[in-house]
Short mmCIF file of C-alpha atoms in Angstrom, two decimals:
data_model
loop_
_atom_site.label_atom_id
_atom_site.label_comp_id
_atom_site.label_asym_id
_atom_site.label_seq_id
_atom_site.Cartn_x
_atom_site.Cartn_y
_atom_site.Cartn_z
CA GLU A 10 81.90 81.39 110.61
CA VAL A 11 84.12 84.38 109.91
CA GLN A 12 83.67 85.34 106.27
CA LEU A 13 84.59 88.09 103.82
CA VAL A 14 82.91 88.24 100.41
CA GLU A 15 84.12 90.68 97.77
CA SER A 16 82.05 91.91 94.85
CA GLY A 17 82.06 94.64 92.22
CA GLY A 18 84.89 93.52 90.00
CA GLY A 19 84.65 93.33 86.24
CA LEU A 20 85.99 94.57 82.92
CA ILE A 21 86.52 98.31 82.73
CA GLN A 22 88.18 100.60 80.22
CA PRO A 23 91.28 102.60 81.11
CA GLY A 24 90.32 105.84 82.82
CA GLY A 25 87.14 104.35 84.20
CA SER A 26 85.90 103.95 87.77
CA LEU A 27 84.77 100.99 89.82
CA ARG A 28 83.71 100.42 93.41
CA LEU A 29 84.54 97.18 95.16
CA SER A 30 82.62 95.97 98.19
CA CYS A 31 83.53 93.46 100.86
CA ALA A 32 80.72 92.07 103.02
CA ALA A 33 81.84 90.83 106.41
CA SER A 34 80.08 88.33 108.65
CA GLY A 35 80.78 86.15 111.65
CA PHE A 36 82.68 88.75 113.66
CA THR A 37 82.29 92.28 115.04
CA PHE A 38 83.25 94.17 111.90
CA SER A 39 83.39 97.55 113.62
CA GLY A 40 86.18 96.36 115.89
CA TYR A 41 88.76 95.51 113.27
CA TRP A 42 91.21 97.21 110.93
CA MET A 43 90.61 96.21 107.32
CA HIS A 44 92.86 96.02 104.27
CA TRP A 45 92.81 95.64 100.51
CA VAL A 46 95.52 93.58 98.84
CA ARG A 47 95.81 92.89 95.12
CA GLN A 48 97.46 90.27 92.96
CA ALA A 49 98.08 90.75 89.26
CA PRO A 50 97.70 87.61 87.12
CA GLY A 51 100.59 85.25 87.82
CA GLN A 52 102.24 87.75 90.14
CA GLY A 53 102.75 88.24 93.86
CA LEU A 54 100.76 90.01 96.54
CA VAL A 55 100.72 93.79 96.82
CA TRP A 56 99.19 95.71 99.71
CA VAL A 57 96.87 98.48 98.52
CA SER A 58 95.26 100.21 101.48
CA TYR A 59 94.10 99.96 105.09
CA ILE A 60 91.47 101.61 107.22
CA ASN A 61 91.15 101.58 110.98
CA SER A 62 88.11 100.34 112.86
CA ASP A 63 86.16 103.59 112.92
CA GLY A 64 87.33 104.88 109.54
CA SER A 65 89.31 107.81 110.89
CA ASP A 66 92.71 106.56 109.72
CA THR A 67 93.58 105.37 106.22
CA SER A 68 96.75 104.66 104.26
CA TYR A 69 97.52 103.85 100.64
CA ALA A 70 100.27 102.41 98.51
CA ASP A 71 101.97 105.10 96.41
CA SER A 72 100.76 103.38 93.23
CA VAL A 73 97.09 104.10 94.07
CA LYS A 74 97.33 107.22 96.20
CA GLY A 75 95.02 109.94 94.89
CA ARG A 76 93.08 107.48 92.71
CA PHE A 77 91.69 104.94 95.21
CA THR A 78 89.64 105.61 98.34
CA ILE A 79 89.03 103.09 101.08
CA SER A 80 85.96 103.46 103.29
CA ARG A 81 83.68 101.41 105.48
CA ASP A 82 80.11 101.35 106.70
CA ASN A 83 80.08 99.71 110.10
CA THR A 84 76.27 99.71 110.14
CA LYS A 85 76.31 97.52 107.03
CA ASN A 86 79.42 95.48 107.94
CA THR A 87 80.88 96.43 104.59
CA LEU A 88 84.27 97.63 103.37
CA TYR A 89 84.66 99.55 100.12
CA LEU A 90 87.35 100.49 97.66
CA GLN A 91 86.47 103.28 95.24
CA MET A 92 88.82 103.13 92.27
CA LYS A 93 89.10 106.00 89.79
CA THR A 94 91.28 106.75 86.75
CA LEU A 95 91.96 103.05 86.38
CA ARG A 96 95.05 101.93 84.50
CA VAL A 97 95.91 98.71 82.72
CA GLU A 98 98.40 97.99 85.50
CA ASP A 99 95.57 97.98 88.05
CA THR A 100 94.38 94.69 86.58
CA ALA A 101 94.40 92.18 89.44
CA VAL A 102 92.41 90.08 91.83
CA TYR A 103 91.51 92.34 94.73
CA TYR A 104 91.27 90.74 98.16
CA CYS A 105 89.85 92.27 101.28
CA ALA A 106 91.47 91.09 104.47
CA ARG A 107 90.83 91.50 108.16
CA GLY A 108 93.55 92.83 110.38
CA SER A 109 93.55 93.01 114.13
CA GLU A 110 91.52 94.93 116.69
CA ALA A 111 94.44 97.22 117.35
CA TRP A 112 97.02 98.27 114.78
CA SER A 113 98.98 95.34 113.56
CA GLY A 114 99.39 94.45 109.96
CA GLU A 115 98.96 90.71 109.95
CA LEU A 116 96.11 89.69 107.70
CA TRP A 117 94.15 87.07 109.59
CA VAL A 118 91.16 86.45 107.34
CA TRP A 119 90.92 86.85 103.56
CA GLY A 120 88.05 86.95 101.12
CA GLN A 121 88.05 84.90 97.93
CA GLY A 122 88.87 87.96 95.81
CA THR A 123 87.23 89.81 92.95
CA LEU A 124 88.87 90.27 89.55
CA VAL A 125 89.30 93.73 88.09
CA ALA A 126 90.37 93.77 84.45
CA VAL A 127 91.31 97.12 82.92
CA SER A 128 91.45 96.92 79.16
CA SER A 129 90.25 98.72 76.08
CA GLU B 10 109.78 101.27 101.92
CA ILE B 11 111.14 97.95 103.17
CA VAL B 12 111.93 95.57 100.32
CA LEU B 13 111.62 91.85 101.08
CA THR B 14 113.62 89.34 99.06
CA GLN B 15 112.65 85.68 99.20
CA SER B 16 114.90 82.79 98.33
CA PRO B 17 114.86 80.44 96.59
CA GLY B 18 112.31 81.22 93.92
CA THR B 19 111.33 77.57 93.63
CA LEU B 20 112.02 74.64 95.91
CA SER B 21 111.44 71.09 94.70
CA LEU B 22 111.55 68.45 97.42
CA SER B 23 110.21 65.00 98.20
CA PRO B 24 107.57 64.12 100.79
CA GLY B 25 109.09 63.82 104.24
CA GLU B 26 111.94 66.24 103.52
CA ARG B 27 112.49 69.58 105.23
CA ALA B 28 111.95 72.88 103.41
CA THR B 29 113.81 76.03 104.43
CA LEU B 30 112.52 79.30 102.97
CA SER B 31 114.34 82.58 103.47
CA CYS B 32 113.16 86.16 103.59
CA TRP B 33 115.61 89.07 103.75
CA ALA B 34 114.60 92.65 104.48
CA SER B 35 116.31 95.75 103.12
CA GLN B 36 116.25 97.22 106.64
CA SER B 37 115.50 95.97 110.11
CA ILE B 38 111.84 95.15 110.70
CA SER B 39 110.43 96.86 113.75
CA ASN B 40 109.35 94.49 116.53
CA ASN B 41 110.06 91.57 114.17
CA PHE B 42 106.64 92.19 112.64
CA LEU B 43 107.07 89.58 109.94
CA ALA B 44 104.35 87.22 108.76
CA TRP B 45 104.26 84.19 106.47
CA TYR B 46 101.36 83.20 104.22
CA GLN B 47 100.57 80.13 102.17
CA GLN B 48 98.71 80.40 98.86
CA THR B 49 97.56 77.38 96.89
CA PRO B 50 96.43 77.76 93.25
CA GLY B 51 93.15 79.60 92.88
CA GLN B 52 92.86 80.26 96.60
CA ALA B 53 93.30 83.27 98.83
CA PRO B 54 96.41 83.44 101.00
CA ARG B 55 96.31 81.97 104.50
CA LEU B 56 98.21 83.35 107.48
CA LEU B 57 100.62 80.75 108.90
CA ILE B 58 103.05 82.67 111.11
CA TYR B 59 102.98 86.16 112.65
CA ALA B 60 105.50 88.13 114.68
CA ALA B 61 108.23 86.07 113.04
CA SER B 62 107.66 82.91 115.07
CA SER B 63 104.09 82.70 116.39
CA ARG B 64 101.99 80.03 114.73
CA THR B 65 98.35 80.83 113.89
CA THR B 66 95.74 78.69 115.61
CA GLY B 67 95.04 75.54 113.63
CA ILE B 68 98.32 75.52 111.73
CA THR B 69 100.25 72.29 112.08
CA ASP B 70 103.48 72.42 114.10
CA ARG B 71 105.33 71.24 111.01
CA PHE B 72 105.43 74.95 110.14
CA SER B 73 107.78 77.12 112.16
CA GLY B 74 109.16 80.60 111.80
CA SER B 75 112.37 82.10 113.09
CA GLY B 76 114.64 85.07 112.68
CA SER B 77 114.93 88.70 113.65
CA GLY B 78 116.04 92.05 112.31
CA THR B 79 116.52 91.53 108.58
CA ASP B 80 116.84 87.78 108.30
CA PHE B 81 113.86 85.44 108.63
CA THR B 82 113.14 81.79 107.90
CA LEU B 83 110.08 79.60 107.43
CA THR B 84 110.74 75.92 107.97
CA ILE B 85 108.40 73.16 106.89
CA SER B 86 109.42 69.89 108.44
CA ARG B 87 108.31 66.54 107.01
CA LEU B 88 106.81 67.87 103.77
CA GLU B 89 103.42 66.54 102.74
CA PRO B 90 101.76 66.76 99.30
CA GLU B 91 99.28 69.40 100.54
CA ASP B 92 102.20 71.74 101.34
CA SER B 93 102.60 72.40 97.62
CA ALA B 94 101.98 76.16 97.39
CA VAL B 95 103.54 79.58 97.10
CA TYR B 96 104.74 81.07 100.36
CA TYR B 97 104.99 84.81 100.94
CA CYS B 98 106.61 86.79 103.70
CA GLN B 99 105.15 90.17 104.66
CA GLN B 100 106.42 92.90 106.93
CA TYR B 101 104.10 95.12 108.93
CA GLY B 102 106.61 96.93 111.06
CA SER B 103 106.42 100.05 108.96
CA SER B 104 104.21 101.57 106.33
CA PRO B 105 103.74 100.71 103.56
CA LEU B 106 103.17 97.06 104.30
CA THR B 107 105.22 95.02 101.85
CA PHE B 108 105.35 91.43 100.64
CA GLY B 109 108.20 89.36 99.31
CA GLY B 110 108.03 87.93 95.81
CA GLY B 111 107.21 84.44 97.03
CA THR B 112 108.78 80.99 97.09
CA LYS B 113 107.06 78.18 95.23
CA VAL B 114 107.33 74.81 96.95
CA GLU B 115 106.88 71.83 94.70
CA ILE B 116 106.49 68.30 96.03
CA LYS B 117 108.13 65.69 93.82
#
């Protein structure tokens, strides 16, 4: 069964840092582009970042550029999102999602999400 | 950045009726790279339609997508209670990827 399981969320003070992880199973992780998408409470979906299959190409939404870093460890079948200088407006459920084997931005498989709450 | 506008915000229909959801783009979407997702409360989104009109494996043929350029539609024929959800369009023709604000479908 294809599965993505996020972890690492929690309550953090403004200005703090957090690293999210997404453990993949049931497919050849190293062959797929991966994404992070977030959803603030009661709000819509917002794309955050993507990384290509070997980690050599990344992209970020303007709202997180310079603060967030996406990475992956294909030996551990794990995707990461390092978040620094967190703001209250970063509060959201963060989903990891699997893209395609070649570039295409449809999000075929989603994790259940992990909640990040930024508050003092 | 391509802005996607979804209409209506909420749609309230009875079982068996047809739902028509619209998604307008601020500029033409390359290769009609437009997807539709369904999100039920407390759940992650699920991909229904990609490339504007291709249905994902396992999705009932009651869901269909159409459109091109800047004007796209998701149609749900013969609504069933389990179709109650928020539906989002997403474009992936250019970076950054963007989502519409969503249409909530309520079943009376």
